[in-house]
Short mmCIF file of C-alpha atoms and ligand atoms in Angstrom, two decimals:
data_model
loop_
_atom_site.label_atom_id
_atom_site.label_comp_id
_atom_site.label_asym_id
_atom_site.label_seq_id
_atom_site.Cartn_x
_atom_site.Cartn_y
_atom_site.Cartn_z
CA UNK T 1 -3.49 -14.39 -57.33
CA UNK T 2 0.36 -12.90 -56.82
CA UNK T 3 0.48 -14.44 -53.32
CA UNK T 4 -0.49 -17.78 -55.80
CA UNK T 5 2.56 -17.59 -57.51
CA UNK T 6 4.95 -16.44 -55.14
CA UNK T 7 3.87 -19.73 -52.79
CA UNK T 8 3.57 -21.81 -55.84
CA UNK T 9 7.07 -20.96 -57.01
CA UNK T 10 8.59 -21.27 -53.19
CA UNK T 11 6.85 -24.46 -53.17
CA UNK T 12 8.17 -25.50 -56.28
CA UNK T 13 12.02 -24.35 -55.50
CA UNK T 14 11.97 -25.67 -51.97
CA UNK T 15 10.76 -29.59 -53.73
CA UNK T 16 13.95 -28.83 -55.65
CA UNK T 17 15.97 -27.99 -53.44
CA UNK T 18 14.54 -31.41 -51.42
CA UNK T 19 15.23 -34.30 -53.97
CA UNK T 20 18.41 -32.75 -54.55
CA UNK T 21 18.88 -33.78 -50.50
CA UNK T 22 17.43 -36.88 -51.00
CA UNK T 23 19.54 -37.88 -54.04
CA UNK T 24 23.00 -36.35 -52.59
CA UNK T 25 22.47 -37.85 -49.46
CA UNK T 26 23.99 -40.92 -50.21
CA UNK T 27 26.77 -39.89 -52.36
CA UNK T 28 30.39 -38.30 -51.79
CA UNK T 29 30.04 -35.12 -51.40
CA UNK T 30 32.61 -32.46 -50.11
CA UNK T 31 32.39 -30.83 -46.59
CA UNK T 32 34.24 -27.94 -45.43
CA UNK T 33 34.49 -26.11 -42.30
CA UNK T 34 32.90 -22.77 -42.55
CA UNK T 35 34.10 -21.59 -38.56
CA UNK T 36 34.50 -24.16 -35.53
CA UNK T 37 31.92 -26.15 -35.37
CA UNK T 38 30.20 -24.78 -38.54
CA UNK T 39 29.74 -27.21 -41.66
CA UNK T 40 29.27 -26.04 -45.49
CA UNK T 41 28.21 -29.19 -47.52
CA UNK T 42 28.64 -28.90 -51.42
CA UNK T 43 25.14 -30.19 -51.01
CA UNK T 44 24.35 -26.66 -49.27
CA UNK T 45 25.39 -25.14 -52.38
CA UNK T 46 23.51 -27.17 -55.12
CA UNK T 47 20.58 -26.41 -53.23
CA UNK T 48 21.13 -23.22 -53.29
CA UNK T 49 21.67 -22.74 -56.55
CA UNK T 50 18.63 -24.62 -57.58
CA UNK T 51 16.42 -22.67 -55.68
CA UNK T 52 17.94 -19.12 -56.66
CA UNK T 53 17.95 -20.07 -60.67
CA UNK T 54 13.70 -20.61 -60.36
CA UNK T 55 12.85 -18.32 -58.64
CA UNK T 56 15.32 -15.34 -60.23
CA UNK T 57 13.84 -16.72 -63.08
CA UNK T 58 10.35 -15.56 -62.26
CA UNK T 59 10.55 -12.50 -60.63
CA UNK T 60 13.80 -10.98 -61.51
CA UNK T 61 12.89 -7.39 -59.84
CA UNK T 62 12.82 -9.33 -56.28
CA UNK T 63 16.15 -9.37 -53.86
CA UNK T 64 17.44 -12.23 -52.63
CA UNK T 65 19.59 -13.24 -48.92
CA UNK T 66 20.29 -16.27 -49.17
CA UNK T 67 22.72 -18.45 -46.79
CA UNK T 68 25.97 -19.48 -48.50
CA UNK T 69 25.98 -15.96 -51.11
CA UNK T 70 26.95 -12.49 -49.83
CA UNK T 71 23.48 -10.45 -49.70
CA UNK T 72 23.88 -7.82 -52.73
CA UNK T 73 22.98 -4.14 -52.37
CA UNK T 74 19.02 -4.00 -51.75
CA UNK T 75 16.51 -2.65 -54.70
CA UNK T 76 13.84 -4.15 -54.25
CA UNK T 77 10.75 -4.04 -51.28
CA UNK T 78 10.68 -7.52 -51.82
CA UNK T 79 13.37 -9.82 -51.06
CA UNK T 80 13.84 -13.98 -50.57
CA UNK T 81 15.09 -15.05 -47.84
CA UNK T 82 16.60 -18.30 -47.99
CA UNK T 83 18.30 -21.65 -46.03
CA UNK T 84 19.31 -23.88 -48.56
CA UNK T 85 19.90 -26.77 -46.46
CA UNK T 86 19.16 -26.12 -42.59
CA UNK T 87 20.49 -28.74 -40.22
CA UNK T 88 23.69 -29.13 -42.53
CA UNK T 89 25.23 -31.03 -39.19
CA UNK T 90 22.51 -33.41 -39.17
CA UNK T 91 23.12 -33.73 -42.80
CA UNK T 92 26.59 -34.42 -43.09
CA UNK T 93 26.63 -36.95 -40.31
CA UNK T 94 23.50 -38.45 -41.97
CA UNK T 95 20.91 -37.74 -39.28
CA UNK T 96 17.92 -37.79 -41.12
CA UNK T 97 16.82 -34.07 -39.38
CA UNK T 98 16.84 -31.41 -42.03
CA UNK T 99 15.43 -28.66 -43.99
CA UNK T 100 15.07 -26.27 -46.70
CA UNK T 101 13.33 -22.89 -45.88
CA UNK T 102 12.25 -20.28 -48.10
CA UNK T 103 10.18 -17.03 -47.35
CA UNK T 104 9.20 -13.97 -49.05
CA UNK T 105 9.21 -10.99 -47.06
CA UNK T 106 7.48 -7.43 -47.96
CA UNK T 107 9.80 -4.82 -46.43
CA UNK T 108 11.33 -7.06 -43.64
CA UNK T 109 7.54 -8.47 -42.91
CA UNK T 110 7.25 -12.21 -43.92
CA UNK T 111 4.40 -12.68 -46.70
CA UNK T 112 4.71 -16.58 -47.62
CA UNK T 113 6.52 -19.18 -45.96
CA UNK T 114 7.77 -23.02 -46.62
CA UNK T 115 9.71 -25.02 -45.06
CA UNK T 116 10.34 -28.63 -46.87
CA UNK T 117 11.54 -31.67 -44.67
CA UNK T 118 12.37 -34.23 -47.36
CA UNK T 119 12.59 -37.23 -45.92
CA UNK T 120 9.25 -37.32 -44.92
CA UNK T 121 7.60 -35.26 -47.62
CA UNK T 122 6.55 -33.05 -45.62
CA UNK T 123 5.85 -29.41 -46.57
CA UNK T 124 4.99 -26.92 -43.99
CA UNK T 125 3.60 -23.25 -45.62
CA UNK T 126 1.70 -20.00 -44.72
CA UNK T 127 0.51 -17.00 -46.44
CA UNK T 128 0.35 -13.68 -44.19
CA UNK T 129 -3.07 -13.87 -42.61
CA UNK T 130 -3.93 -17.34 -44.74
CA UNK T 131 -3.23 -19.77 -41.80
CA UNK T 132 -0.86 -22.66 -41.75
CA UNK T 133 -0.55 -25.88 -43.61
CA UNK T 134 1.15 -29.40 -43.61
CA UNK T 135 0.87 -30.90 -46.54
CA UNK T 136 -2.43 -28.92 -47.30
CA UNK T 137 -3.49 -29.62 -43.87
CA UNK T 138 -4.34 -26.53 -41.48
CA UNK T 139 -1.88 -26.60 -38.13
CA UNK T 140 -3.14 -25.37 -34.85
CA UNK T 141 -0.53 -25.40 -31.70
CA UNK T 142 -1.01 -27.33 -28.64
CA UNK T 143 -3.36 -26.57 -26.11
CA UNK T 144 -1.28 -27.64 -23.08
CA UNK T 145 -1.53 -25.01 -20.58
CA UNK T 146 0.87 -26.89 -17.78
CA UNK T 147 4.68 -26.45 -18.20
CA UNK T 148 4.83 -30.00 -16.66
CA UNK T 149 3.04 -31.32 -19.38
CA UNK T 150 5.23 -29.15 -22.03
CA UNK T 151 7.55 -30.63 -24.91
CA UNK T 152 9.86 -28.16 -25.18
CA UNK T 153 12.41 -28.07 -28.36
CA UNK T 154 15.75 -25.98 -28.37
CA UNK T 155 18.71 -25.21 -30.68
CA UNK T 156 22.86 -24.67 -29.74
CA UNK T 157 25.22 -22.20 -31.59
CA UNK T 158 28.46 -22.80 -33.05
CA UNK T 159 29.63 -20.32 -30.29
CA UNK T 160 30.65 -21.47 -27.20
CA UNK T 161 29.50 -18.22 -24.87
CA UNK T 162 25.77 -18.90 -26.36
CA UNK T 163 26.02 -22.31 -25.99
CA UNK T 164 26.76 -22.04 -22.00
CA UNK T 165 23.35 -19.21 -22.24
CA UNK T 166 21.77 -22.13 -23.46
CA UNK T 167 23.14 -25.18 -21.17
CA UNK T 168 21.85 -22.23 -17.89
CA UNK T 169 18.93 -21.90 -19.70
CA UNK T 170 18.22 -26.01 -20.01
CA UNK T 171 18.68 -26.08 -16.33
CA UNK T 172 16.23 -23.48 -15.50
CA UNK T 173 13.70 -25.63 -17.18
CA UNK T 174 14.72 -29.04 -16.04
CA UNK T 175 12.68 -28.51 -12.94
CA UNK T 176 9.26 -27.63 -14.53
CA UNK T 177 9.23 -28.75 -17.59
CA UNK T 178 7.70 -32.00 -19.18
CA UNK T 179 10.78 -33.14 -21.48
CA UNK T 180 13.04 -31.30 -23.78
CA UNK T 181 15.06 -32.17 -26.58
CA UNK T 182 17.80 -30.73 -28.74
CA UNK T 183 15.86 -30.00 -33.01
CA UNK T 184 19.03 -29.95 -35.27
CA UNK T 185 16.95 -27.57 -37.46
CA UNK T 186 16.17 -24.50 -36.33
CA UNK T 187 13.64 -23.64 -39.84
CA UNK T 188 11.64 -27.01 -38.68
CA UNK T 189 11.07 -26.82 -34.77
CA UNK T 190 9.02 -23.74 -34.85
CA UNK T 191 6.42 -25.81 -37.64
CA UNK T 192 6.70 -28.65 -34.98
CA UNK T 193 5.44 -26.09 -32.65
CA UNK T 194 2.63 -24.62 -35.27
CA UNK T 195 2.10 -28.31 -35.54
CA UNK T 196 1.31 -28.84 -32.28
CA UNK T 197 3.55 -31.66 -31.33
CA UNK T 198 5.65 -29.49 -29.27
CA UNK T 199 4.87 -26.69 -26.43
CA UNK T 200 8.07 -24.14 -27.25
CA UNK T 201 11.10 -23.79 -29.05
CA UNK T 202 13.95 -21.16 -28.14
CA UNK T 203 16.91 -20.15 -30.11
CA UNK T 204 19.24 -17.75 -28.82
CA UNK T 205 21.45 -17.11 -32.38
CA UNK T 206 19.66 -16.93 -35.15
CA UNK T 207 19.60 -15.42 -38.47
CA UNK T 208 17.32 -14.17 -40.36
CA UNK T 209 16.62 -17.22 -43.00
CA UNK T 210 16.58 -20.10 -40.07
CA UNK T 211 13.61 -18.41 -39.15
CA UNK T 212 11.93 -15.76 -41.70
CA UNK T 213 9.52 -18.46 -43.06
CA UNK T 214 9.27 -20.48 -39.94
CA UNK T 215 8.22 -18.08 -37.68
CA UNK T 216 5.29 -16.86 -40.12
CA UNK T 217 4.03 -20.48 -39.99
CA UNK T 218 4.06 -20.87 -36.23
CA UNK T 219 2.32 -17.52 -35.90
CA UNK T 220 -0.15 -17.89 -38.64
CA UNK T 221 -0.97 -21.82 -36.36
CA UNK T 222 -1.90 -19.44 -33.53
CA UNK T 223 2.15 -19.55 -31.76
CA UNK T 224 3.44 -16.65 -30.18
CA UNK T 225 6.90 -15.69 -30.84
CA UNK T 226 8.99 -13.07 -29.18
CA UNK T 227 12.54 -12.49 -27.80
CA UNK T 228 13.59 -13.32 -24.55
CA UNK T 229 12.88 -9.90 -23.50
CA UNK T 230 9.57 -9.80 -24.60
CA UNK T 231 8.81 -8.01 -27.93
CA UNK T 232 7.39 -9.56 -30.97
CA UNK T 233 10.25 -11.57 -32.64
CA UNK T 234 11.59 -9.62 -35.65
CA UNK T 235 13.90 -10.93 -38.98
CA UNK T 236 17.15 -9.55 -37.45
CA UNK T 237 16.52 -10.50 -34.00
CA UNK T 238 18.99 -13.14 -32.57
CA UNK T 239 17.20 -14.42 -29.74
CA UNK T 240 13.61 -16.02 -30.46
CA UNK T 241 10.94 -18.07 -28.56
CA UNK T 242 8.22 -19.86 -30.20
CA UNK T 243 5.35 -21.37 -28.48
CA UNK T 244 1.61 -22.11 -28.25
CA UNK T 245 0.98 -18.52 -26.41
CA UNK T 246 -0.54 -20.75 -23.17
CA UNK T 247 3.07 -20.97 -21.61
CA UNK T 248 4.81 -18.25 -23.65
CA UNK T 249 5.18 -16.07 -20.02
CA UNK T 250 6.54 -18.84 -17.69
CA UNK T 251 8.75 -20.33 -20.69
CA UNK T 252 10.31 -16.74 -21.59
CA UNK T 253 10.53 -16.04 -17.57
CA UNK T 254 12.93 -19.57 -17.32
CA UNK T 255 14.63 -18.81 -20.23
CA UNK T 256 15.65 -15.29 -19.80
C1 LIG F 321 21.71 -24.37 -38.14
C2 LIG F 321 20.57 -25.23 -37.69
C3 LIG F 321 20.75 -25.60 -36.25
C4 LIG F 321 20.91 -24.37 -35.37
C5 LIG F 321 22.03 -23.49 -35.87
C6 LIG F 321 21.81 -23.12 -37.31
P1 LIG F 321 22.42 -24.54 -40.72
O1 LIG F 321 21.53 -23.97 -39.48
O2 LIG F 321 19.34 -24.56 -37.85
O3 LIG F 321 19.63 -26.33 -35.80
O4 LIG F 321 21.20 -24.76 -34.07
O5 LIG F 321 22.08 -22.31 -35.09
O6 LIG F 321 22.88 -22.33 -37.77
O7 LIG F 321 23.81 -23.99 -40.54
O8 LIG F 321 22.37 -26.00 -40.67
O9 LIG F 321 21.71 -23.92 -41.87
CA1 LIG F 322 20.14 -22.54 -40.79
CA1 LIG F 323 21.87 -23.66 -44.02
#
């Protein structure tokens, strides 16, 4: 019944947080630089805000990390950890690629996740243990078992040493691998993966709310997702590979 109302109320701040997108997204709007190569949208903080007034509203006891704010002091063994607006590059330059992810997590352990791609209505959750959904639909990855058969989905960082990780990395795979192509959301490739539409996704610099609800989805599809060196991917971990489990080994071994 709780875990009712915790997903109801994610589901109901991340729809917010989604026509606010879709209505903004063809307005003026101001965009500033954040760092090199790093965007911050007033649309990132509207969204924001909308989705921290509902749901401090209903559970005021719970933390909450969210993107844009500076996390206060924790209190709580709950906390909600939230991108506003994930692909805020796509965004800005009007790519229509982009995302609004919210999870609860149970000390540092994701319990409900949702991530909400607007433009196509589509809303991606999972409850610990509950399986995953799109649009009330269960999600089961891929069953490709041959790398040469393998969509495989990656992200860049802002900074410029990760980014030449990740250009050594794509050229590792270029040999085996089916195809490859570049998500602009980090919160929505790993659903793509849960999905099934896609083999493997790998991030080398994320934080904690690209990926907190995400992650849950893709493993509660069945994915597998680790760092590059092999343990079971964690909130605060940086480095992260999602896939369908088949080619988790030979991916991680051509990524690493
Ligand atoms: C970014 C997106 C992007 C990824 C970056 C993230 P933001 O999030 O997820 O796909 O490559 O590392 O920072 O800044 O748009 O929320
Ligand atoms: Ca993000
Ligand atoms: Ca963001």
């Amino acid at each position: 019944m709780t875990y009712d109302k915790f997903l109801q109320t994610a589901i109901e701040a991340a729809r917010a947080a989604g026509q606010i997108m879709r209505e903004q997204m063809h307005q003026t709007y101001r965009v500033q630089h954040k760092g090199p190569r790093d965007l911050l949208t007033e649309v990132d903080m509207m969204t924001e805000e909308a989705i921290v007034r509902i749901l401090s509203a209903r559970f005021p006891d719970h933390d909450i990390l969210t993107e844009e704010t500076e996390a206060p002091p924790r209190r709580s063994r709950y906390c909600w950890i939230i991108d506003p607006l994930d692909g805020t590059n796509n965004y800005a330059h009007g790519y229509p690629v982009f995302s609004t992810s919210i999870a609860l997590t149970l000390d540092d352990e994701s319990l409900v996740g949702v991530v909400y791609e607007p433009l196509r209505d589509w809303l991606f959750h999972a409850r610990r243990g509950g399986g995953a959904y799109l649009n009330g639909e269960p999600l089961q990855v891929s069953a490709v078992g041959q790398l040469t058969e393998a969509l495989i989905t990656l992200d860049w960082s802002c900074d410029l040493q990760t980014r030449a990780r990740v250009v050594a990395a794509i050229g590792r795979l270029a040999d085996h691998v089916g195809t490859m192509r570049v998500a602009g959301s980090a919160a929505l490739a790993p659903c793509y993966v849960a999905a099934g539409w896609c083999e493997g996704y790998f991030h080398l610099s994320l934080k904690p709310w690209d990926a907190a609800a995400a992650v849950l989805i893709a493993r509660e599809a069945g994915a597998t997702a680790t760092t590059l060196e092999g343990r079971l991917w964690q909130l605060d971990d940086p480095d992260c590979l999602v896939s369908n489990g088949l080619l988790h080994e030979p991916l991680r071994g051509l990524i690493r």
